[in-house]
Amino acid sequence: MAESKESLKEVLIAGLWSSNPVFGLLLGTCPTLAVSSSMMDGFGMGVAATFVLIMSNVFISILRKIIPDKMRIPCFIVVIASFVTIVDLCMKAYTPALSKSLGLFIPLIVVNCIILGRAEGYAYKKGILPSLVDGFSMGIGFTLALMAMAFFRESLGNGTLFNVPIFGSKYVPMLGMILPPGAFLTMGGLMALTVFINKKMARK
Amino acid sequence: MKEYRDIIILVLFAVIAGGALSGVYGMTREQIAATEKLERTNALKAVLPTLSAAATEVIIDKDGLKIPAVLDSANGTFSGAVLELETKKGYAGTIKFMVGVDKDRHVTGLYILAQNETPGLGTKAKSQTWWGQFLGKGQDNFKFKVKKDGGDADAITAATITSRAVTNQVDLGLNALAAHLEKR
C-alpha cells in the first residue's frame, strides 16, 4: 500500500490537531463535557478511551476481512464493549478511586462515537499498523482535549490543578466553570481558538 | 446461505468475546473484592480509630428502616460504634456514608463511601473541612440540622441540599443508635 507509507505521520498529526476527535471532528462531545471538570478525571478517562481505541482499532483491522459487511456494526460493538468491560474491571480492581470518580462514564465509552467512528471510518478499511497509529493519535488527541478543557475548568472553577491549590486561599472559585454551563463555555472558547489558529495557519 | 455465514460469524464474535470477558472477570474478581474490603476496613478505621477487633456487626431497626452498624461493646459496656447510613435525599441520587461515634455517642469521623453529587460543590461533603464541624459533637451538644433549618450545622456554600441530606441522616442515625442502646 503506497498511501499508508507517507500517511503514518499524517495520521498521527491528524488525531492530535487537524482532525482532533473533539475540536476537529466534533465527536465524543458528551464525555468531553461531562468528564472535564478535573484534570485527574480527564486524564483517567483519556487513558481508558485511548486503550479501548487502540485495541478496538487493531482488532477490527485484523478482522476486517472476516467481518461481514451487513453485520459490521454489531461486530464492532461486540469488540468495543468487550474492551470497555475489561478496562472497567481492571480499573475497579487496581485504581478504585479513579473508577469511582469516573463512575458510569467508563461503561459509556462503549457508545462513545469516537471509537465507533474510527472503527467504521478508519480501521475497517485500513491495515493494522495505520489503524494502531490512528487509534493512538485519536486517543491522545481526545486525552489532550479533555485535559485542555479540564485545565480551564478546574483552575477557574475550583482554584486547583490535579487537586493542588494554585491560586492561594484568597481566590474565590468561579463555581459555574465546574458546572455544565462552564463546560459549554470552555468548549466553545477552545473551539473558537482552534478555528482561529487554523485560519491563521492557512493564510500563511 | 450467505445469511447463515453472517450469523455464524456474529455468534462466533459474541462467544469469543464472552469467553475473554469471563477470563478477565475471573482474574480481577478477587482483586475487586479485596479492594472493596480494604476500603471498608480503612473507612471503619478512619471514622473510629479505637474500633476493636471484638466489635460485632448488627442491624439496627428504626421504624422499619434497617441500618447496618458495627457495635463495639467489649465487656458489655458500649465503647463506640460505626453506622452505615444512606440517604436518597442528596442532590443526585443516593449518598452512602459511615459515621463513627465514641462511648458518649459523639461523632469521631465521617466517611463518604458513594455519592453522585455535583463535582466541586456537593463533593466537598467528603472533605473534613466540612464534616469536621461534627467532631466531638453529639445530640446533647449539637443540633444536627443545617442552619437554614434551624440547626447548628454550617451548610456547604451552594450545596445546601447535600449538606442537609447528610446532616439529617447523621441525626437519624444517632437517634436510631440511642434507641437501640436503650433497648439492650
Tab-separated table of C-alpha atoms in Angstrom:
chain	number	residue	atom	x	y	z
A	1	MET	CA	0.000	0.000	0.000
A	2	ALA	CA	1.663	3.154	-1.203
A	3	GLU	CA	-0.645	5.512	0.582
A	4	SER	CA	-0.046	4.077	4.039
A	5	LYS	CA	3.685	4.821	3.932
A	6	GLU	CA	3.547	8.552	3.682
A	7	SER	CA	0.414	8.864	5.741
A	8	LEU	CA	1.575	7.338	9.046
A	9	LYS	CA	2.995	10.643	10.216
A	10	GLU	CA	-0.033	12.459	8.829
A	11	VAL	CA	-2.320	10.059	10.648
A	12	LEU	CA	-0.514	10.845	13.858
A	13	ILE	CA	-0.804	14.602	13.382
A	14	ALA	CA	-4.400	14.327	12.213
A	15	GLY	CA	-5.595	12.903	15.523
A	16	LEU	CA	-3.652	15.414	17.559
A	17	TRP	CA	-4.633	18.531	15.697
A	18	SER	CA	-6.253	18.808	12.253
A	19	SER	CA	-8.909	16.183	12.879
A	20	ASN	CA	-8.715	16.120	16.630
A	21	PRO	CA	-11.709	13.987	17.661
A	22	VAL	CA	-13.215	16.677	19.879
A	23	PHE	CA	-12.297	20.012	18.330
A	24	GLY	CA	-11.857	18.874	14.737
A	25	LEU	CA	-14.387	16.099	14.184
A	26	LEU	CA	-16.792	17.121	16.955
A	27	LEU	CA	-17.046	13.525	18.139
A	28	GLY	CA	-17.381	12.410	21.736
A	29	THR	CA	-18.576	15.772	22.948
A	30	CYS	CA	-20.789	14.158	25.580
A	31	PRO	CA	-17.973	12.638	27.677
A	32	THR	CA	-15.888	15.727	26.953
A	33	LEU	CA	-18.468	17.970	28.574
A	34	ALA	CA	-19.113	15.594	31.439
A	35	VAL	CA	-15.663	14.396	32.495
A	36	SER	CA	-13.605	17.548	32.096
A	37	SER	CA	-14.280	19.135	35.467
A	38	SER	CA	-10.965	17.977	36.920
A	39	MET	CA	-7.558	17.181	35.420
A	40	MET	CA	-7.391	13.777	37.102
A	41	ASP	CA	-10.753	12.653	35.737
A	42	GLY	CA	-9.900	13.963	32.290
A	43	PHE	CA	-6.601	12.119	32.290
A	44	GLY	CA	-8.084	8.844	33.538
A	45	MET	CA	-10.914	8.980	31.029
A	46	GLY	CA	-8.464	9.801	28.241
A	47	VAL	CA	-6.177	6.897	29.057
A	48	ALA	CA	-9.088	4.464	29.301
A	49	ALA	CA	-10.516	5.654	25.993
A	50	THR	CA	-7.079	5.522	24.334
A	51	PHE	CA	-6.610	1.909	25.383
A	52	VAL	CA	-10.029	0.954	24.048
A	53	LEU	CA	-9.420	2.892	20.823
A	54	ILE	CA	-6.085	1.222	20.107
A	55	MET	CA	-7.308	-2.268	20.921
A	56	SER	CA	-10.581	-1.981	19.028
A	57	ASN	CA	-8.878	-0.387	16.012
A	58	VAL	CA	-6.248	-3.141	15.872
A	59	PHE	CA	-8.720	-5.981	16.316
A	60	ILE	CA	-11.205	-4.599	13.825
A	61	SER	CA	-8.410	-4.051	11.334
A	62	ILE	CA	-7.230	-7.654	11.777
A	63	LEU	CA	-10.758	-8.986	11.433
A	64	ARG	CA	-11.886	-6.624	8.672
A	65	LYS	CA	-11.795	-9.378	6.017
A	66	ILE	CA	-13.886	-11.723	8.170
A	67	ILE	CA	-16.472	-9.232	9.388
A	68	PRO	CA	-19.450	-9.401	7.042
A	69	ASP	CA	-20.408	-6.022	5.613
A	70	LYS	CA	-24.037	-6.241	6.689
A	71	MET	CA	-23.159	-7.206	10.228
A	72	ARG	CA	-20.264	-4.857	10.776
A	73	ILE	CA	-21.856	-2.542	13.344
A	74	PRO	CA	-22.899	-5.370	15.726
A	75	CYS	CA	-19.430	-6.885	15.357
A	76	PHE	CA	-17.765	-3.547	16.141
A	77	ILE	CA	-19.938	-3.102	19.181
A	78	VAL	CA	-19.102	-6.581	20.482
A	79	VAL	CA	-15.369	-5.881	20.125
A	80	ILE	CA	-15.603	-2.396	21.669
A	81	ALA	CA	-17.872	-3.472	24.518
A	82	SER	CA	-15.503	-6.292	25.425
A	83	PHE	CA	-12.524	-3.975	25.751
A	84	VAL	CA	-14.522	-1.411	27.674
A	85	THR	CA	-15.615	-4.070	30.135
A	86	ILE	CA	-12.015	-5.227	30.513
A	87	VAL	CA	-10.933	-1.647	31.267
A	88	ASP	CA	-13.816	-1.200	33.682
A	89	LEU	CA	-12.962	-4.375	35.601
A	90	CYS	CA	-9.251	-3.548	35.719
A	91	MET	CA	-9.910	-0.024	36.959
A	92	LYS	CA	-12.246	-1.332	39.641
A	93	ALA	CA	-9.562	-3.752	40.758
A	94	TYR	CA	-6.444	-1.616	40.617
A	95	THR	CA	-7.462	2.058	40.652
A	96	PRO	CA	-10.649	2.091	42.747
A	97	ALA	CA	-10.513	5.833	43.438
A	98	LEU	CA	-10.404	6.734	39.766
A	99	SER	CA	-13.036	4.175	38.870
A	100	LYS	CA	-15.300	5.711	41.499
A	101	SER	CA	-14.948	9.264	40.315
A	102	LEU	CA	-15.436	8.330	36.655
A	103	GLY	CA	-18.320	6.065	37.567
A	104	LEU	CA	-20.780	5.497	34.779
A	105	PHE	CA	-18.628	7.176	32.137
A	106	ILE	CA	-16.297	4.219	31.736
A	107	PRO	CA	-19.046	1.768	30.695
A	108	LEU	CA	-20.374	4.561	28.477
A	109	ILE	CA	-17.159	4.509	26.414
A	110	VAL	CA	-18.990	1.734	24.526
A	111	VAL	CA	-21.236	4.295	22.915
A	112	ASN	CA	-18.531	6.937	22.556
A	113	CYS	CA	-18.814	7.941	18.916
A	114	ILE	CA	-15.058	8.461	18.582
A	115	ILE	CA	-14.417	4.745	18.958
A	116	LEU	CA	-17.216	3.516	16.718
A	117	GLY	CA	-16.404	6.352	14.324
A	118	ARG	CA	-12.774	5.289	13.984
A	119	ALA	CA	-13.741	1.631	13.684
A	120	GLU	CA	-16.211	2.347	10.901
A	121	GLY	CA	-14.356	5.162	9.188
A	122	TYR	CA	-10.773	4.005	9.506
A	123	ALA	CA	-9.870	0.619	10.949
A	124	TYR	CA	-12.415	-1.280	8.834
A	125	LYS	CA	-10.699	-0.052	5.671
A	126	LYS	CA	-7.027	0.189	6.616
A	127	GLY	CA	-4.163	-2.061	7.600
A	128	ILE	CA	-3.157	-2.982	11.106
A	129	LEU	CA	-0.279	-0.532	11.555
A	130	PRO	CA	-2.097	2.596	10.337
A	131	SER	CA	-5.091	1.582	12.464
A	132	LEU	CA	-2.891	1.257	15.516
A	133	VAL	CA	-1.332	4.673	14.896
A	134	ASP	CA	-4.759	6.152	14.243
A	135	GLY	CA	-6.150	4.715	17.479
A	136	PHE	CA	-3.154	6.008	19.391
A	137	SER	CA	-3.252	9.503	17.939
A	138	MET	CA	-7.027	9.826	18.237
A	139	GLY	CA	-6.828	8.634	21.833
A	140	ILE	CA	-4.058	11.051	22.733
A	141	GLY	CA	-5.929	13.808	20.895
A	142	PHE	CA	-9.017	13.031	22.961
A	143	THR	CA	-6.966	12.979	26.172
A	144	LEU	CA	-5.340	16.317	25.354
A	145	ALA	CA	-8.713	17.855	24.505
A	146	LEU	CA	-10.147	16.637	27.815
A	147	MET	CA	-7.171	17.956	29.736
A	148	ALA	CA	-7.237	21.310	27.952
A	149	MET	CA	-10.882	21.653	28.970
A	150	ALA	CA	-10.143	20.480	32.492
A	151	PHE	CA	-7.201	22.875	32.782
A	152	PHE	CA	-9.514	25.871	32.474
A	153	ARG	CA	-12.447	24.381	34.321
A	154	GLU	CA	-10.580	23.051	37.335
A	155	SER	CA	-8.285	26.047	37.746
A	156	LEU	CA	-11.020	28.670	37.392
A	157	GLY	CA	-13.854	26.703	38.910
A	158	ASN	CA	-12.094	25.143	41.860
A	159	GLY	CA	-8.804	27.012	42.144
A	160	THR	CA	-6.841	23.769	41.824
A	161	LEU	CA	-4.962	21.670	39.288
A	162	PHE	CA	-4.683	17.926	39.951
A	163	ASN	CA	-6.288	18.778	43.318
A	164	VAL	CA	-3.367	21.074	44.223
A	165	PRO	CA	-4.424	24.642	45.038
A	166	ILE	CA	-2.750	27.093	42.652
A	167	PHE	CA	-4.228	30.494	43.399
A	168	GLY	CA	-3.854	30.640	47.151
A	169	SER	CA	-6.630	30.866	49.685
A	170	LYS	CA	-7.891	34.313	48.637
A	171	TYR	CA	-9.122	33.091	45.272
A	172	VAL	CA	-12.885	32.814	45.029
A	173	PRO	CA	-13.636	29.920	42.641
A	174	MET	CA	-15.997	30.545	39.770
A	175	LEU	CA	-18.378	27.731	40.562
A	176	GLY	CA	-20.063	27.991	37.183
A	177	MET	CA	-16.961	26.660	35.462
A	178	ILE	CA	-17.291	23.305	37.223
A	179	LEU	CA	-20.992	23.088	36.422
A	180	PRO	CA	-22.371	22.210	32.962
A	181	PRO	CA	-22.530	25.846	31.714
A	182	GLY	CA	-18.779	26.131	32.294
A	183	ALA	CA	-18.248	23.043	30.157
A	184	PHE	CA	-20.125	24.572	27.241
A	185	LEU	CA	-18.362	27.925	27.617
A	186	THR	CA	-14.911	26.323	27.745
A	187	MET	CA	-15.669	24.087	24.810
A	188	GLY	CA	-16.947	26.994	22.735
A	189	GLY	CA	-13.932	29.090	23.645
A	190	LEU	CA	-11.419	26.391	22.812
A	191	MET	CA	-13.184	25.544	19.580
A	192	ALA	CA	-13.111	29.181	18.505
A	193	LEU	CA	-9.409	29.261	19.318
A	194	THR	CA	-8.795	26.139	17.224
A	195	VAL	CA	-10.628	27.623	14.245
A	196	PHE	CA	-8.767	30.916	14.674
A	197	ILE	CA	-5.344	29.229	14.702
A	198	ASN	CA	-6.263	27.037	11.743
A	199	LYS	CA	-7.294	30.082	9.705
A	200	LYS	CA	-4.113	31.930	10.599
A	201	MET	CA	-2.007	28.970	9.577
A	202	ALA	CA	-3.911	28.564	6.321
A	203	ARG	CA	-3.269	32.169	5.387
A	204	LYS	CA	0.487	31.853	5.774
B	1	MET	CA	-26.513	-19.495	2.506
B	2	LYS	CA	-24.633	-16.197	2.881
B	3	GLU	CA	-27.007	-15.105	5.638
B	4	TYR	CA	-26.136	-18.180	7.662
B	5	ARG	CA	-22.466	-17.401	7.299
B	6	ASP	CA	-23.008	-13.847	8.618
B	7	ILE	CA	-24.966	-15.117	11.575
B	8	ILE	CA	-22.362	-17.726	12.404
B	9	ILE	CA	-19.628	-15.096	12.330
B	10	LEU	CA	-21.562	-12.787	14.642
B	11	VAL	CA	-22.246	-15.673	17.021
B	12	LEU	CA	-18.549	-16.568	16.982
B	13	PHE	CA	-17.695	-12.963	17.812
B	14	ALA	CA	-20.052	-12.995	20.764
B	15	VAL	CA	-18.805	-16.365	22.011
B	16	ILE	CA	-15.130	-15.399	21.840
B	17	ALA	CA	-15.763	-12.010	23.443
B	18	GLY	CA	-17.830	-13.649	26.170
B	19	GLY	CA	-15.084	-16.163	26.839
B	20	ALA	CA	-12.422	-13.466	27.037
B	21	LEU	CA	-14.568	-11.403	29.386
B	22	SER	CA	-15.249	-14.279	31.728
B	23	GLY	CA	-11.496	-14.849	31.848
B	24	VAL	CA	-10.794	-11.237	32.785
B	25	TYR	CA	-13.642	-11.290	35.283
B	26	GLY	CA	-12.166	-14.361	36.916
B	27	MET	CA	-8.760	-12.734	37.141
B	28	THR	CA	-9.975	-9.448	38.601
B	29	ARG	CA	-12.805	-10.755	40.794
B	30	GLU	CA	-10.669	-11.465	43.837
B	31	GLN	CA	-8.767	-8.219	43.472
B	32	ILE	CA	-12.007	-6.218	43.232
B	33	ALA	CA	-13.422	-7.913	46.312
B	34	ALA	CA	-10.148	-7.327	48.163
B	35	THR	CA	-10.105	-3.654	47.141
B	36	GLU	CA	-13.680	-3.190	48.328
B	37	LYS	CA	-12.958	-4.939	51.603
B	38	LEU	CA	-9.824	-2.883	52.115
B	39	GLU	CA	-11.752	0.322	51.510
B	40	ARG	CA	-14.352	-0.729	54.058
B	41	THR	CA	-11.727	-1.637	56.635
B	42	ASN	CA	-9.909	1.639	56.052
B	43	ALA	CA	-13.164	3.562	56.273
B	44	LEU	CA	-14.054	1.888	59.576
B	45	LYS	CA	-10.593	2.744	60.950
B	46	ALA	CA	-10.877	6.295	59.661
B	47	VAL	CA	-14.197	7.071	61.297
B	48	LEU	CA	-13.497	5.255	64.572
B	49	PRO	CA	-9.782	4.717	65.257
B	50	THR	CA	-10.467	2.938	68.553
B	51	LEU	CA	-12.589	0.243	66.947
B	52	SER	CA	-11.553	-3.077	68.431
B	53	ALA	CA	-11.419	-6.442	66.788
B	54	ALA	CA	-14.186	-7.639	69.103
B	55	ALA	CA	-16.735	-5.320	67.526
B	56	THR	CA	-19.846	-7.042	66.239
B	57	GLU	CA	-21.951	-6.319	63.223
B	58	VAL	CA	-25.609	-5.660	63.911
B	59	ILE	CA	-28.614	-4.318	62.070
B	60	ILE	CA	-30.360	-1.514	63.902
B	61	ASP	CA	-34.049	-1.448	63.157
B	62	LYS	CA	-35.503	2.033	63.435
B	63	ASP	CA	-39.187	2.253	62.494
B	64	GLY	CA	-38.688	-0.320	59.770
B	65	LEU	CA	-35.507	1.328	58.482
B	66	LYS	CA	-32.612	-1.080	58.701
B	67	ILE	CA	-29.246	0.491	59.467
B	68	PRO	CA	-26.176	-1.760	59.356
B	69	ALA	CA	-23.784	-0.920	62.144
B	70	VAL	CA	-20.668	-2.161	63.864
B	71	LEU	CA	-21.037	-2.045	67.645
B	72	ASP	CA	-18.033	-2.073	69.889
B	73	SER	CA	-19.138	-3.204	73.312
B	74	ALA	CA	-16.304	-5.135	74.893
B	75	ASN	CA	-17.088	-6.339	78.434
B	76	GLY	CA	-20.716	-5.400	77.952
B	77	THR	CA	-20.164	-1.636	78.076
B	78	PHE	CA	-20.736	0.363	74.950
B	79	SER	CA	-17.489	1.908	73.760
B	80	GLY	CA	-18.238	3.093	70.269
B	81	ALA	CA	-19.990	2.294	67.012
B	82	VAL	CA	-19.875	2.876	63.309
B	83	LEU	CA	-23.151	3.420	61.497
B	84	GLU	CA	-23.502	2.762	57.792
B	85	LEU	CA	-26.028	5.264	56.621
B	86	GLU	CA	-27.523	6.051	53.289
B	87	THR	CA	-29.848	8.776	52.128
B	88	LYS	CA	-31.703	9.276	48.893
B	89	LYS	CA	-32.179	12.972	49.556
B	90	GLY	CA	-28.872	14.037	48.006
B	91	TYR	CA	-28.780	16.370	45.038
B	92	ALA	CA	-28.090	13.472	42.666
B	93	GLY	CA	-29.151	10.126	43.980
B	94	THR	CA	-28.047	8.090	46.935
B	95	ILE	CA	-25.261	9.150	49.289
B	96	LYS	CA	-23.749	6.298	51.292
B	97	PHE	CA	-21.512	7.114	54.186
B	98	MET	CA	-20.171	5.901	57.527
B	99	VAL	CA	-20.260	7.745	60.821
B	100	GLY	CA	-18.219	6.748	63.837
B	101	VAL	CA	-19.228	7.633	67.395
B	102	ASP	CA	-17.467	7.185	70.723
B	103	LYS	CA	-18.909	5.915	74.002
B	104	ASP	CA	-20.782	9.207	74.570
B	105	ARG	CA	-22.257	8.948	71.091
B	106	HIS	CA	-20.161	11.901	69.947
B	107	VAL	CA	-19.047	11.861	66.332
B	108	THR	CA	-15.475	10.665	65.755
B	109	GLY	CA	-15.438	10.722	61.981
B	110	LEU	CA	-17.386	10.619	58.760
B	111	TYR	CA	-16.524	8.917	55.519
B	112	ILE	CA	-18.466	9.137	52.262
B	113	LEU	CA	-18.498	5.743	50.549
B	114	ALA	CA	-20.537	6.558	47.461
B	115	GLN	CA	-22.119	9.701	46.068
B	116	ASN	CA	-23.004	11.352	42.778
B	117	GLU	CA	-23.110	14.951	43.949
B	118	THR	CA	-22.031	17.894	41.797
B	119	PRO	CA	-18.238	17.887	41.420
B	120	GLY	CA	-16.717	20.834	43.228
B	121	LEU	CA	-19.883	21.596	45.184
B	122	GLY	CA	-21.651	18.674	46.827
B	123	THR	CA	-18.496	16.588	46.695
B	124	LYS	CA	-16.999	18.917	49.292
B	125	ALA	CA	-19.016	16.912	51.806
B	126	LYS	CA	-16.189	14.371	51.542
B	127	SER	CA	-13.746	16.872	52.968
B	128	GLN	CA	-13.032	17.212	56.659
B	129	THR	CA	-13.178	20.991	56.301
B	130	TRP	CA	-16.929	20.452	56.149
B	131	TRP	CA	-17.731	17.445	58.313
B	132	GLY	CA	-15.029	18.401	60.808
B	133	GLN	CA	-17.671	20.561	62.485
B	134	PHE	CA	-19.366	17.354	63.702
B	135	LEU	CA	-16.264	16.082	65.525
B	136	GLY	CA	-16.848	15.627	69.219
B	137	LYS	CA	-20.462	16.635	68.759
B	138	GLY	CA	-23.439	14.576	69.851
B	139	GLN	CA	-27.117	15.184	70.159
B	140	ASP	CA	-26.587	16.577	73.670
B	141	ASN	CA	-24.432	19.491	72.473
B	142	PHE	CA	-25.250	19.965	68.791
B	143	LYS	CA	-28.393	20.232	66.719
B	144	PHE	CA	-27.875	18.067	63.650
B	145	LYS	CA	-29.651	20.260	61.156
B	146	VAL	CA	-28.319	22.847	58.733
B	147	LYS	CA	-28.598	26.438	59.919
B	148	LYS	CA	-31.262	27.169	57.312
B	149	ASP	CA	-33.460	24.582	59.064
B	150	GLY	CA	-32.710	26.000	62.497
B	151	GLY	CA	-29.851	23.666	63.424
B	152	ASP	CA	-26.171	24.166	64.236
B	153	ALA	CA	-24.520	22.757	61.113
B	154	ASP	CA	-22.930	25.007	58.520
B	155	ALA	CA	-24.034	24.043	55.025
B	156	ILE	CA	-21.550	23.868	52.165
B	157	THR	CA	-21.827	27.003	50.033
B	158	ALA	CA	-24.075	26.276	47.044
B	159	ALA	CA	-24.677	22.719	48.237
B	160	THR	CA	-27.312	23.055	50.919
B	161	ILE	CA	-29.227	20.028	49.665
B	162	THR	CA	-26.209	17.761	50.020
B	163	SER	CA	-25.352	19.193	53.432
B	164	ARG	CA	-28.928	18.816	54.604
B	165	ALA	CA	-29.167	15.234	53.371
B	166	VAL	CA	-26.007	14.140	55.175
B	167	THR	CA	-26.675	16.117	58.348
B	168	ASN	CA	-30.248	14.906	58.709
B	169	GLN	CA	-29.152	11.336	58.128
B	170	VAL	CA	-26.483	11.623	60.834
B	171	ASP	CA	-29.244	12.851	63.156
B	172	LEU	CA	-31.451	9.927	62.243
B	173	GLY	CA	-28.584	7.506	62.732
B	174	LEU	CA	-27.765	8.880	66.166
B	175	ASN	CA	-31.432	8.642	67.165
B	176	ALA	CA	-31.569	5.054	65.974
B	177	LEU	CA	-28.393	4.183	67.860
B	178	ALA	CA	-29.687	5.794	71.063
B	179	ALA	CA	-32.927	3.854	70.803
B	180	HIS	CA	-31.046	0.641	70.064
B	181	LEU	CA	-28.730	1.047	73.052
B	182	GLU	CA	-31.655	1.764	75.350
B	183	LYS	CA	-33.421	-1.398	74.272
B	184	ARG	CA	-30.492	-3.624	75.163
